[in-house]
PDB file of C-alpha atoms in Angstrom:
ATOM      1  CA  MET A 236      -0.163  -0.501  -0.422  1.00 47.00           C
ATOM      2  CA  THR A 237       1.638   3.385  -0.979  1.00 50.00           C
ATOM      3  CA  ASN A 238       1.956   6.117   1.370  1.00 55.00           C
ATOM      4  CA  ASN A 239      -0.560   8.493  -0.706  1.00 56.00           C
ATOM      5  CA  ASN A 240      -2.976   5.384  -0.552  1.00 56.00           C
ATOM      6  CA  LYS A 241      -2.255   5.270   3.451  1.00 55.00           C
ATOM      7  CA  LYS A 242      -2.888   9.097   4.062  1.00 62.00           C
ATOM      8  CA  GLY A 243      -5.767   9.237   2.232  1.00 58.00           C
ATOM      9  CA  ASN A 244      -7.580   6.129   3.989  1.00 63.00           C
ATOM     10  CA  GLN A 245      -6.423   7.454   7.025  1.00 71.00           C
ATOM     11  CA  TYR A 246      -8.726  10.794   6.210  1.00 77.00           C
ATOM     12  CA  TYR A 247     -11.378   8.902   4.786  1.00 74.00           C
ATOM     13  CA  VAL A 248     -11.105   6.908   8.747  1.00 75.00           C
ATOM     14  CA  LEU A 249     -10.716  10.471  10.303  1.00 80.00           C
ATOM     15  CA  LEU A 250     -13.884  12.072   8.703  1.00 81.00           C
ATOM     16  CA  SER A 251     -16.309   9.641   8.951  1.00 79.00           C
ATOM     17  CA  THR A 252     -15.384   8.632  12.315  1.00 82.00           C
ATOM     18  CA  SER A 253     -15.423  12.544  13.153  1.00 86.00           C
ATOM     19  CA  ILE A 254     -18.724  13.145  12.002  1.00 83.00           C
ATOM     20  CA  VAL A 255     -20.327  10.182  14.049  1.00 82.00           C
ATOM     21  CA  LEU A 256     -18.754  11.522  16.862  1.00 87.00           C
ATOM     22  CA  PHE A 257     -20.163  15.248  16.306  1.00 88.00           C
ATOM     23  CA  PHE A 258     -23.534  13.761  16.052  1.00 84.00           C
ATOM     24  CA  ALA A 259     -23.273  11.282  18.956  1.00 83.00           C
ATOM     25  CA  GLY A 260     -21.850  14.097  21.090  1.00 87.00           C
ATOM     26  CA  LEU A 261     -25.168  16.584  20.155  1.00 85.00           C
ATOM     27  CA  TYR A 262     -27.466  14.131  21.440  1.00 83.00           C
ATOM     28  CA  PHE A 263     -25.073  13.507  24.465  1.00 85.00           C
ATOM     29  CA  LEU A 264     -25.345  17.310  24.995  1.00 86.00           C
ATOM     30  CA  LEU A 265     -28.980  17.414  24.607  1.00 80.00           C
ATOM     31  CA  PHE A 266     -30.209  14.654  26.696  1.00 80.00           C
ATOM     32  CA  LEU A 267     -27.689  15.993  29.908  1.00 82.00           C
ATOM     33  CA  HIS A 268     -29.172  19.089  29.304  1.00 78.00           C
ATOM     34  CA  ALA A 269     -32.754  17.817  29.031  1.00 72.00           C
ATOM     35  CA  ASN A 270     -33.433  18.135  33.197  1.00 69.00           C
ATOM     36  CA  ASN A 271     -31.678  21.013  33.437  1.00 71.00           C
ATOM     37  CA  ILE A 272     -34.071  22.763  30.988  1.00 72.00           C
ATOM     38  CA  THR A 273     -37.266  21.681  32.375  1.00 70.00           C
ATOM     39  CA  GLN A 274     -35.766  22.771  36.141  1.00 73.00           C
ATOM     40  CA  ILE A 275     -34.437  26.002  35.186  1.00 73.00           C
ATOM     41  CA  LEU A 276     -37.911  27.216  33.165  1.00 72.00           C
ATOM     42  CA  LYS A 277     -39.925  25.931  36.181  1.00 73.00           C
ATOM     43  CA  GLU A 278     -37.976  28.347  38.165  1.00 74.00           C
ATOM     44  CA  LYS A 279     -38.944  31.163  35.839  1.00 75.00           C
ATOM     45  CA  VAL A 280     -42.699  30.670  35.947  1.00 78.00           C
ATOM     46  CA  LYS A 281     -44.205  33.826  37.753  1.00 82.00           C
ATOM     47  CA  HIS A 282     -46.748  32.807  39.738  1.00 86.00           C
ATOM     48  CA  VAL A 283     -49.580  35.941  40.631  1.00 87.00           C
ATOM     49  CA  ILE A 284     -51.089  37.351  43.224  1.00 87.00           C
ATOM     50  CA  GLU A 285     -53.700  40.031  42.109  1.00 87.00           C
ATOM     51  CA  PHE A 286     -55.302  42.045  44.792  1.00 86.00           C
ATOM     52  CA  ASN A 287     -58.596  43.726  44.373  1.00 85.00           C
ATOM     53  CA  ASP A 288     -58.989  47.692  43.476  1.00 77.00           C
ATOM     54  CA  VAL A 289     -59.878  48.325  47.131  1.00 78.00           C
ATOM     55  CA  TYR A 290     -57.064  46.402  49.770  1.00 79.00           C
ATOM     56  CA  ASN A 291     -55.467  48.221  52.775  1.00 82.00           C
ATOM     57  CA  LYS A 292     -51.625  47.839  53.392  1.00 82.00           C
ATOM     58  CA  GLN A 293     -52.688  45.538  56.080  1.00 86.00           C
ATOM     59  CA  ASP A 294     -54.032  43.442  53.510  1.00 84.00           C
ATOM     60  CA  LEU A 295     -50.304  43.496  51.439  1.00 85.00           C
ATOM     61  CA  ALA A 296     -48.129  42.815  54.397  1.00 87.00           C
ATOM     62  CA  SER A 297     -50.039  39.957  55.439  1.00 87.00           C
ATOM     63  CA  VAL A 298     -49.630  38.208  51.736  1.00 87.00           C
ATOM     64  CA  ARG A 299     -45.543  39.404  51.798  1.00 87.00           C
ATOM     65  CA  GLU A 300     -45.092  38.049  55.512  1.00 86.00           C
ATOM     66  CA  LEU A 301     -46.723  34.574  54.038  1.00 87.00           C
ATOM     67  CA  LEU A 302     -45.200  34.679  50.767  1.00 88.00           C
ATOM     68  CA  GLU A 303     -41.677  34.847  52.920  1.00 88.00           C
ATOM     69  CA  ASN A 304     -42.321  32.376  55.286  1.00 88.00           C
ATOM     70  CA  ARG A 305     -42.734  29.136  52.766  1.00 87.00           C
ATOM     71  CA  ALA A 306     -39.149  27.962  52.395  1.00 86.00           C
ATOM     72  CA  GLU A 307     -40.468  26.773  48.522  1.00 87.00           C
ATOM     73  CA  ILE A 308     -40.560  30.438  47.443  1.00 87.00           C
ATOM     74  CA  ILE A 309     -36.862  31.682  46.011  1.00 87.00           C
ATOM     75  CA  PRO A 310     -36.910  35.004  48.768  1.00 87.00           C
ATOM     76  CA  GLU A 311     -35.723  37.779  46.348  1.00 87.00           C
ATOM     77  CA  SER A 312     -38.403  36.701  43.617  1.00 87.00           C
ATOM     78  CA  ILE A 313     -41.129  38.030  45.855  1.00 87.00           C
ATOM     79  CA  THR A 314     -42.100  41.605  44.102  1.00 87.00           C
ATOM     80  CA  PHE A 315     -45.018  44.152  44.224  1.00 86.00           C
ATOM     81  CA  ILE A 316     -46.258  45.626  41.194  1.00 80.00           C
ATOM     82  CA  GLU A 317     -48.477  48.732  41.181  1.00 78.00           C
ATOM     83  CA  LYS A 318     -51.173  49.184  38.748  1.00 71.00           C
ATOM     84  CA  SER A 319     -49.387  52.470  37.526  1.00 66.00           C
ATOM     85  CA  GLU A 320     -46.037  50.388  37.002  1.00 68.00           C
ATOM     86  CA  ALA A 321     -48.022  47.464  34.934  1.00 56.00           C
ATOM     87  CA  THR A 322     -49.225  50.360  32.746  1.00 56.00           C
ATOM     88  CA  ASP A 323     -46.160  51.401  32.050  1.00 56.00           C
ATOM     89  CA  ILE A 324     -44.767  48.644  30.966  1.00 56.00           C
ATOM     90  CA  MET A 325     -47.420  47.607  28.645  1.00 53.00           C
ATOM     91  CA  GLU A 326     -47.342  50.866  27.290  1.00 54.00           C
ATOM     92  CA  ILE A 327     -43.597  50.262  26.164  1.00 53.00           C
ATOM     93  CA  GLU A 328     -44.696  47.128  25.059  1.00 54.00           C
ATOM     94  CA  MET A 329     -48.193  47.574  23.489  1.00 55.00           C
ATOM     95  CA  ASP A 330     -50.213  50.297  21.411  1.00 53.00           C
ATOM     96  CA  THR A 331     -51.044  53.256  24.064  1.00 52.00           C
ATOM     97  CA  SER A 332     -54.013  53.540  21.577  1.00 53.00           C
ATOM     98  CA  LEU A 333     -54.998  50.412  23.408  1.00 51.00           C
ATOM     99  CA  PHE A 334     -55.430  52.137  27.219  1.00 52.00           C
ATOM    100  CA  SER A 335     -57.916  54.488  28.045  1.00 52.00           C
ATOM    101  CA  VAL A 336     -56.807  57.896  30.064  1.00 49.00           C
ATOM    102  CA  ASP A 337     -59.116  57.766  32.588  1.00 55.00           C
ATOM    103  CA  SER A 338     -59.277  54.304  33.426  1.00 60.00           C
ATOM    104  CA  ASN A 339     -56.470  51.660  34.132  1.00 57.00           C
ATOM    105  CA  PRO A 340     -57.204  47.996  33.387  1.00 63.00           C
ATOM    106  CA  PHE A 341     -54.653  46.689  35.573  1.00 71.00           C
ATOM    107  CA  ARG A 342     -54.591  45.881  39.127  1.00 79.00           C
ATOM    108  CA  ASP A 343     -51.713  45.960  41.558  1.00 83.00           C
ATOM    109  CA  VAL A 344     -50.032  42.312  42.060  1.00 86.00           C
ATOM    110  CA  VAL A 345     -47.384  40.444  44.074  1.00 87.00           C
ATOM    111  CA  ILE A 346     -45.437  37.935  41.703  1.00 87.00           C
ATOM    112  CA  PHE A 347     -43.047  34.849  43.101  1.00 88.00           C
ATOM    113  CA  ASN A 348     -40.948  32.174  42.094  1.00 86.00           C
ATOM    114  CA  LEU A 349     -40.641  28.875  43.331  1.00 86.00           C
ATOM    115  CA  PHE A 350     -37.920  26.032  43.830  1.00 83.00           C
ATOM    116  CA  HIS A 351     -38.072  24.172  40.845  1.00 71.00           C
ATOM    117  CA  GLN A 352     -37.806  20.969  43.058  1.00 69.00           C
ATOM    118  CA  GLN A 353     -41.052  22.489  45.065  1.00 71.00           C
ATOM    119  CA  SER A 354     -43.084  23.438  42.107  1.00 70.00           C
ATOM    120  CA  ASP A 355     -45.532  21.333  43.012  1.00 73.00           C
ATOM    121  CA  ALA A 356     -46.286  23.629  45.951  1.00 81.00           C
ATOM    122  CA  ILE A 357     -47.587  25.833  44.562  1.00 80.00           C
ATOM    123  CA  THR A 358     -51.992  24.025  44.725  1.00 81.00           C
ATOM    124  CA  ALA A 359     -51.108  24.530  49.233  1.00 84.00           C
ATOM    125  CA  ILE A 360     -50.023  27.962  48.696  1.00 84.00           C
ATOM    126  CA  GLU A 361     -52.491  29.165  46.527  1.00 84.00           C
ATOM    127  CA  LYS A 362     -54.871  27.255  49.216  1.00 83.00           C
ATOM    128  CA  GLU A 363     -53.569  29.250  51.823  1.00 82.00           C
ATOM    129  CA  LEU A 364     -53.670  32.259  50.149  1.00 83.00           C
ATOM    130  CA  GLN A 365     -56.909  32.348  49.266  1.00 81.00           C
ATOM    131  CA  GLY A 366     -58.299  32.779  52.731  1.00 75.00           C
ATOM    132  CA  LYS A 367     -56.154  36.176  52.872  1.00 80.00           C
ATOM    133  CA  LYS A 368     -58.171  39.757  52.532  1.00 84.00           C
ATOM    134  CA  GLY A 369     -57.802  41.762  49.432  1.00 83.00           C
ATOM    135  CA  ILE A 370     -57.042  39.432  47.223  1.00 85.00           C
ATOM    136  CA  ARG A 371     -59.332  38.899  43.857  1.00 85.00           C
ATOM    137  CA  ASN A 372     -57.210  36.512  41.911  1.00 86.00           C
ATOM    138  CA  ILE A 373     -54.392  33.705  41.926  1.00 85.00           C
ATOM    139  CA  TYR A 374     -52.780  32.485  38.630  1.00 80.00           C
ATOM    140  CA  SER A 375     -49.850  30.953  37.270  1.00 77.00           C
ATOM    141  CA  GLN A 376     -48.300  30.940  33.769  1.00 68.00           C
ATOM    142  CA  SER A 377     -49.196  28.365  31.848  1.00 58.00           C
ATOM    143  CA  VAL A 378     -46.018  25.911  31.079  1.00 57.00           C
ATOM    144  CA  LEU A 379     -46.555  22.777  29.504  1.00 54.00           C
ATOM    145  CA  TYR A 380     -43.467  20.839  30.790  1.00 58.00           C
ATOM    146  CA  ASP A 381     -44.094  17.043  30.022  1.00 59.00           C
ATOM    147  CA  GLN A 382     -44.727  18.699  26.538  1.00 64.00           C
ATOM    148  CA  LEU A 383     -41.162  20.795  26.139  1.00 63.00           C
ATOM    149  CA  LYS A 384     -39.360  17.752  27.508  1.00 62.00           C
ATOM    150  CA  SER A 385     -41.062  15.418  25.182  1.00 68.00           C
ATOM    151  CA  ASN A 386     -40.275  17.326  22.141  1.00 71.00           C
ATOM    152  CA  LEU A 387     -36.144  18.017  23.472  1.00 68.00           C
ATOM    153  CA  PHE A 388     -36.207  13.684  23.471  1.00 69.00           C
ATOM    154  CA  LYS A 389     -37.874  14.209  19.931  1.00 76.00           C
ATOM    155  CA  VAL A 390     -35.027  16.531  18.740  1.00 74.00           C
ATOM    156  CA  GLY A 391     -32.322  14.054  20.863  1.00 71.00           C
ATOM    157  CA  TRP A 392     -34.024  10.797  19.064  1.00 78.00           C
ATOM    158  CA  VAL A 393     -33.071  12.624  15.329  1.00 80.00           C
ATOM    159  CA  VAL A 394     -29.741  13.461  16.436  1.00 74.00           C
ATOM    160  CA  LEU A 395     -29.301   9.933  17.576  1.00 75.00           C
ATOM    161  CA  GLY A 396     -30.961   8.519  14.220  1.00 80.00           C
ATOM    162  CA  LEU A 397     -28.257  10.562  12.413  1.00 76.00           C
ATOM    163  CA  ALA A 398     -25.405   9.204  14.546  1.00 72.00           C
ATOM    164  CA  ILE A 399     -26.472   5.952  14.040  1.00 79.00           C
ATOM    165  CA  LEU A 400     -26.574   6.314  10.162  1.00 80.00           C
ATOM    166  CA  PHE A 401     -23.258   7.875  10.260  1.00 73.00           C
ATOM    167  CA  GLY A 402     -22.015   5.181  12.226  1.00 71.00           C
ATOM    168  CA  LEU A 403     -22.875   2.393   9.670  1.00 78.00           C
ATOM    169  CA  LEU A 404     -21.290   4.389   6.813  1.00 75.00           C
ATOM    170  CA  ALA A 405     -18.699   5.183   9.382  1.00 69.00           C
ATOM    171  CA  LEU A 406     -18.210   1.265  10.271  1.00 72.00           C
ATOM    172  CA  VAL A 407     -17.950   0.403   6.341  1.00 76.00           C
ATOM    173  CA  ILE A 408     -15.301   2.740   5.779  1.00 72.00           C
ATOM    174  CA  ILE A 409     -13.075   1.889   8.969  1.00 71.00           C
ATOM    175  CA  PHE A 410     -13.286  -1.541   8.073  1.00 73.00           C
ATOM    176  CA  SER A 411     -12.951  -1.631   4.839  1.00 74.00           C
ATOM    177  CA  THR A 412      -9.858   0.343   5.290  1.00 71.00           C
ATOM    178  CA  LEU A 413      -7.983  -1.659   8.519  1.00 71.00           C
ATOM    179  CA  ASN A 414      -9.378  -4.577   6.153  1.00 70.00           C
ATOM    180  CA  LEU A 415      -7.076  -2.967   3.085  1.00 70.00           C
ATOM    181  CA  LYS A 416      -3.972  -2.464   5.160  1.00 69.00           C
ATOM    182  CA  LEU A 417      -3.896  -5.400   6.827  1.00 68.00           C
ATOM    183  CA  TYR A 418      -4.627  -7.613   3.561  1.00 68.00           C
ATOM    184  CA  ALA A 419      -1.559  -5.436   2.643  1.00 68.00           C
ATOM    185  CA  ASP A 420       0.454  -6.415   5.974  1.00 67.00           C
ATOM    186  CA  ARG A 421      -0.611  -9.930   6.226  1.00 65.00           C
ATOM    187  CA  PHE A 422       1.971 -12.095   5.369  1.00 67.00           C
ATOM    188  CA  GLU A 423       4.098  -9.932   7.317  1.00 72.00           C
ATOM    189  CA  ILE A 424       1.900 -10.294  10.265  1.00 69.00           C
ATOM    190  CA  LYS A 425       2.099 -14.117   9.655  1.00 67.00           C
ATOM    191  CA  THR A 426       5.550 -14.102   9.379  1.00 71.00           C
ATOM    192  CA  MET A 427       6.470 -12.170  12.526  1.00 73.00           C
ATOM    193  CA  GLU A 428       4.105 -15.256  14.640  1.00 68.00           C
ATOM    194  CA  LEU A 429       5.863 -17.922  12.816  1.00 69.00           C
ATOM    195  CA  VAL A 430       9.064 -16.597  14.148  1.00 71.00           C
ATOM    196  CA  GLY A 431       7.798 -16.304  17.686  1.00 71.00           C
ATOM    197  CA  ALA A 432       6.509 -12.961  18.294  1.00 69.00           C
ATOM    198  CA  GLU A 433       3.334 -12.710  20.592  1.00 76.00           C
ATOM    199  CA  ASP A 434      -0.173 -11.266  19.472  1.00 71.00           C
ATOM    200  CA  ASP A 435       0.134  -8.311  21.980  1.00 77.00           C
ATOM    201  CA  PHE A 436       3.369  -7.093  20.144  1.00 79.00           C
ATOM    202  CA  ILE A 437       1.864  -7.707  16.638  1.00 74.00           C
ATOM    203  CA  ARG A 438      -1.090  -5.918  17.461  1.00 79.00           C
ATOM    204  CA  LYS A 439       0.553  -3.188  19.273  1.00 84.00           C
ATOM    205  CA  PRO A 440       1.335  -0.435  15.721  1.00 83.00           C
ATOM    206  CA  TYR A 441      -1.994  -1.342  14.503  1.00 81.00           C
ATOM    207  CA  ILE A 442      -3.674  -0.333  17.627  1.00 86.00           C
ATOM    208  CA  ARG A 443      -1.439   2.383  18.430  1.00 88.00           C
ATOM    209  CA  GLU A 444      -2.975   4.052  15.068  1.00 86.00           C
ATOM    210  CA  ALA A 445      -5.831   3.065  15.665  1.00 85.00           C
ATOM    211  CA  THR A 446      -5.587   5.224  19.277  1.00 89.00           C
ATOM    212  CA  LYS A 447      -4.074   8.281  17.670  1.00 89.00           C
ATOM    213  CA  LEU A 448      -7.077   8.531  14.666  1.00 87.00           C
ATOM    214  CA  GLY A 449      -9.346   8.251  17.477  1.00 88.00           C
ATOM    215  CA  VAL A 450      -7.549  10.671  19.828  1.00 92.00           C
ATOM    216  CA  ILE A 451      -7.828  13.068  16.526  1.00 92.00           C
ATOM    217  CA  SER A 452     -11.306  12.224  15.857  1.00 90.00           C
ATOM    218  CA  GLY A 453     -12.459  13.235  18.805  1.00 91.00           C
ATOM    219  CA  ILE A 454     -10.879  16.167  18.966  1.00 94.00           C
ATOM    220  CA  ILE A 455     -12.366  17.589  15.948  1.00 93.00           C
ATOM    221  CA  SER A 456     -15.650  16.480  17.037  1.00 92.00           C
ATOM    222  CA  SER A 457     -15.184  18.247  20.726  1.00 94.00           C
ATOM    223  CA  LEU A 458     -13.944  21.253  18.743  1.00 95.00           C
ATOM    224  CA  LEU A 459     -17.111  21.564  16.645  1.00 94.00           C
ATOM    225  CA  ILE A 460     -19.258  20.727  19.624  1.00 93.00           C
ATOM    226  CA  ALA A 461     -17.939  23.167  21.500  1.00 94.00           C
ATOM    227  CA  PHE A 462     -17.746  25.719  19.077  1.00 94.00           C
ATOM    228  CA  ILE A 463     -21.887  25.320  18.571  1.00 91.00           C
ATOM    229  CA  PHE A 464     -22.655  25.563  22.770  1.00 92.00           C
ATOM    230  CA  LEU A 465     -19.933  28.616  22.633  1.00 91.00           C
ATOM    231  CA  ILE A 466     -22.593  30.227  19.876  1.00 90.00           C
ATOM    232  CA  ILE A 467     -25.720  29.564  21.352  1.00 85.00           C
ATOM    233  CA  LYS A 468     -24.583  30.179  24.938  1.00 86.00           C
ATOM    234  CA  TYR A 469     -23.302  33.219  24.391  1.00 87.00           C
ATOM    235  CA  GLY A 470     -26.036  34.375  21.284  1.00 82.00           C
ATOM    236  CA  ASP A 471     -28.670  34.029  23.206  1.00 71.00           C
ATOM    237  CA  SER A 472     -29.742  35.234  27.189  1.00 67.00           C
ATOM    238  CA  PHE A 473     -32.203  32.274  27.511  1.00 66.00           C
ATOM    239  CA  PHE A 474     -30.041  29.484  26.441  1.00 71.00           C
ATOM    240  CA  GLY A 475     -27.179  31.139  27.663  1.00 76.00           C
ATOM    241  CA  SER A 476     -28.381  30.669  31.357  1.00 73.00           C
ATOM    242  CA  ILE A 477     -29.329  26.521  30.453  1.00 77.00           C
ATOM    243  CA  LEU A 478     -26.221  25.492  29.069  1.00 82.00           C
ATOM    244  CA  GLN A 479     -23.831  24.237  31.601  1.00 85.00           C
ATOM    245  CA  TRP A 480     -20.406  24.382  31.254  1.00 89.00           C
ATOM    246  CA  HIS A 481     -19.838  20.819  33.119  1.00 89.00           C
ATOM    247  CA  TRP A 482     -22.280  18.839  30.674  1.00 89.00           C
ATOM    248  CA  LEU A 483     -19.710  20.377  27.822  1.00 92.00           C
ATOM    249  CA  VAL A 484     -16.790  19.092  29.585  1.00 94.00           C
ATOM    250  CA  ILE A 485     -18.507  15.635  30.586  1.00 93.00           C
ATOM    251  CA  THR A 486     -19.492  15.414  26.669  1.00 92.00           C
ATOM    252  CA  ILE A 487     -15.803  16.138  25.620  1.00 93.00           C
ATOM    253  CA  ILE A 488     -14.793  13.567  27.757  1.00 94.00           C
ATOM    254  CA  ILE A 489     -17.382  10.725  26.103  1.00 92.00           C
ATOM    255  CA  VAL A 490     -16.648  11.515  22.748  1.00 91.00           C
ATOM    256  CA  LEU A 491     -12.863  11.205  23.211  1.00 92.00           C
ATOM    257  CA  SER A 492     -13.515   7.886  25.017  1.00 92.00           C
ATOM    258  CA  VAL A 493     -15.861   6.271  22.674  1.00 88.00           C
ATOM    259  CA  GLY A 494     -13.417   7.802  19.802  1.00 87.00           C
ATOM    260  CA  ILE A 495     -10.453   5.589  21.343  1.00 90.00           C
ATOM    261  CA  LEU A 496     -12.182   2.637  22.009  1.00 89.00           C
ATOM    262  CA  PHE A 497     -14.256   2.606  18.843  1.00 83.00           C
ATOM    263  CA  LEU A 498     -11.345   2.756  16.566  1.00 85.00           C
ATOM    264  CA  ARG A 499      -9.113   0.339  18.683  1.00 86.00           C
ATOM    265  CA  LEU A 500     -12.086  -2.496  19.319  1.00 86.00           C
ATOM    266  CA  SER A 501     -12.105  -2.221  15.346  1.00 80.00           C
ATOM    267  CA  SER A 502      -8.666  -2.711  14.503  1.00 81.00           C
ATOM    268  CA  ARG A 503      -7.704  -5.830  17.467  1.00 83.00           C
ATOM    269  CA  ARG A 504     -10.960  -7.341  15.691  1.00 80.00           C
ATOM    270  CA  LEU A 505      -9.923  -7.177  12.242  1.00 77.00           C
ATOM    271  CA  ILE A 506      -6.210  -8.055  13.306  1.00 78.00           C
ATOM    272  CA  ASN A 507      -7.361 -11.246  15.324  1.00 77.00           C
ATOM    273  CA  LYS A 508      -9.074 -12.589  12.217  1.00 74.00           C
ATOM    274  CA  TYR A 509      -5.368 -12.410  10.450  1.00 68.00           C
ATOM    275  CA  LEU A 510      -3.737 -14.101  13.553  1.00 69.00           C
ATOM    276  CA  SER A 511      -6.359 -16.896  13.485  1.00 64.00           C
ATOM    277  CA  LYS A 512      -5.816 -17.581   9.325  1.00 59.00           C
ATOM    278  CA  GLN A 513      -3.442 -20.464   8.246  1.00 57.00           C
ATOM    279  CA  LEU A 514      -0.263 -19.682   5.965  1.00 51.00           C
ATOM    280  CA  TYR A 515      -2.130 -21.021   2.913  1.00 50.00           C
ATOM    281  CA  ASP A 516      -5.082 -18.874   3.707  1.00 55.00           C
ATOM    282  CA  LEU A 517      -3.538 -15.575   2.893  1.00 51.00           C
ATOM    283  CA  TYR A 518      -3.262 -16.306  -0.407  1.00 53.00           C
ATOM    284  CA  ASN A 519      -6.981 -16.253  -0.844  1.00 54.00           C
TER     285      ASN A 519
END
């Protein structure tokens, strides 16, 4: 096998393995962040306590005291918004002609958020608040967590499907490439075996080359994954708060490990096939 053919085959192995590891890495990254996404969204849900048109400061103080004493509520999220402030906000966001000069359609409200692990406590909090004076209504933003999580996993399965598809193509390329190389070296392998070389010694250069290709493939795919991670994290404030560095590091470790194991095991299996052949079989 000429040096040009050898380099060309190595490039094919690198390219195919890098593509497989890239899609597999994206799947792992999405899978690892799935729970984190729903948890952060749960903490972003605003629960709103709406007051009557007429209420006194004592009613407001009583509500705030109740909220501040509940361990399920994020303390710094408790915020009082007067109806005049709400009008100012809506005038910025919407057409001011929708609002009458003489009337204000809003009411004073207190908003708060729950810790994600305590999101189910809202029912008990609402029951306790309903007994307080001055409160007109209590409601929450509607977020379909299960549907969101289901959609995320659907995207993940698509990415995983692509990884499997490219993985099968990569296996064909890798096995063909390694098989051609070993076929060219078959007499050399058998000669070393006949003069008493141990199997591990014969395998060593091939396993070393496979490890090198696995490391390079893993680095290429990891750099692409990290590049996409950085674009999303710093390009969008919402996803920036969701994406976590430690999950990226874990994904890169997985990608590198899979790349090395994938090529090492493939090489080992093919080498064993040639080691088990008889001398007359090498001419076929």
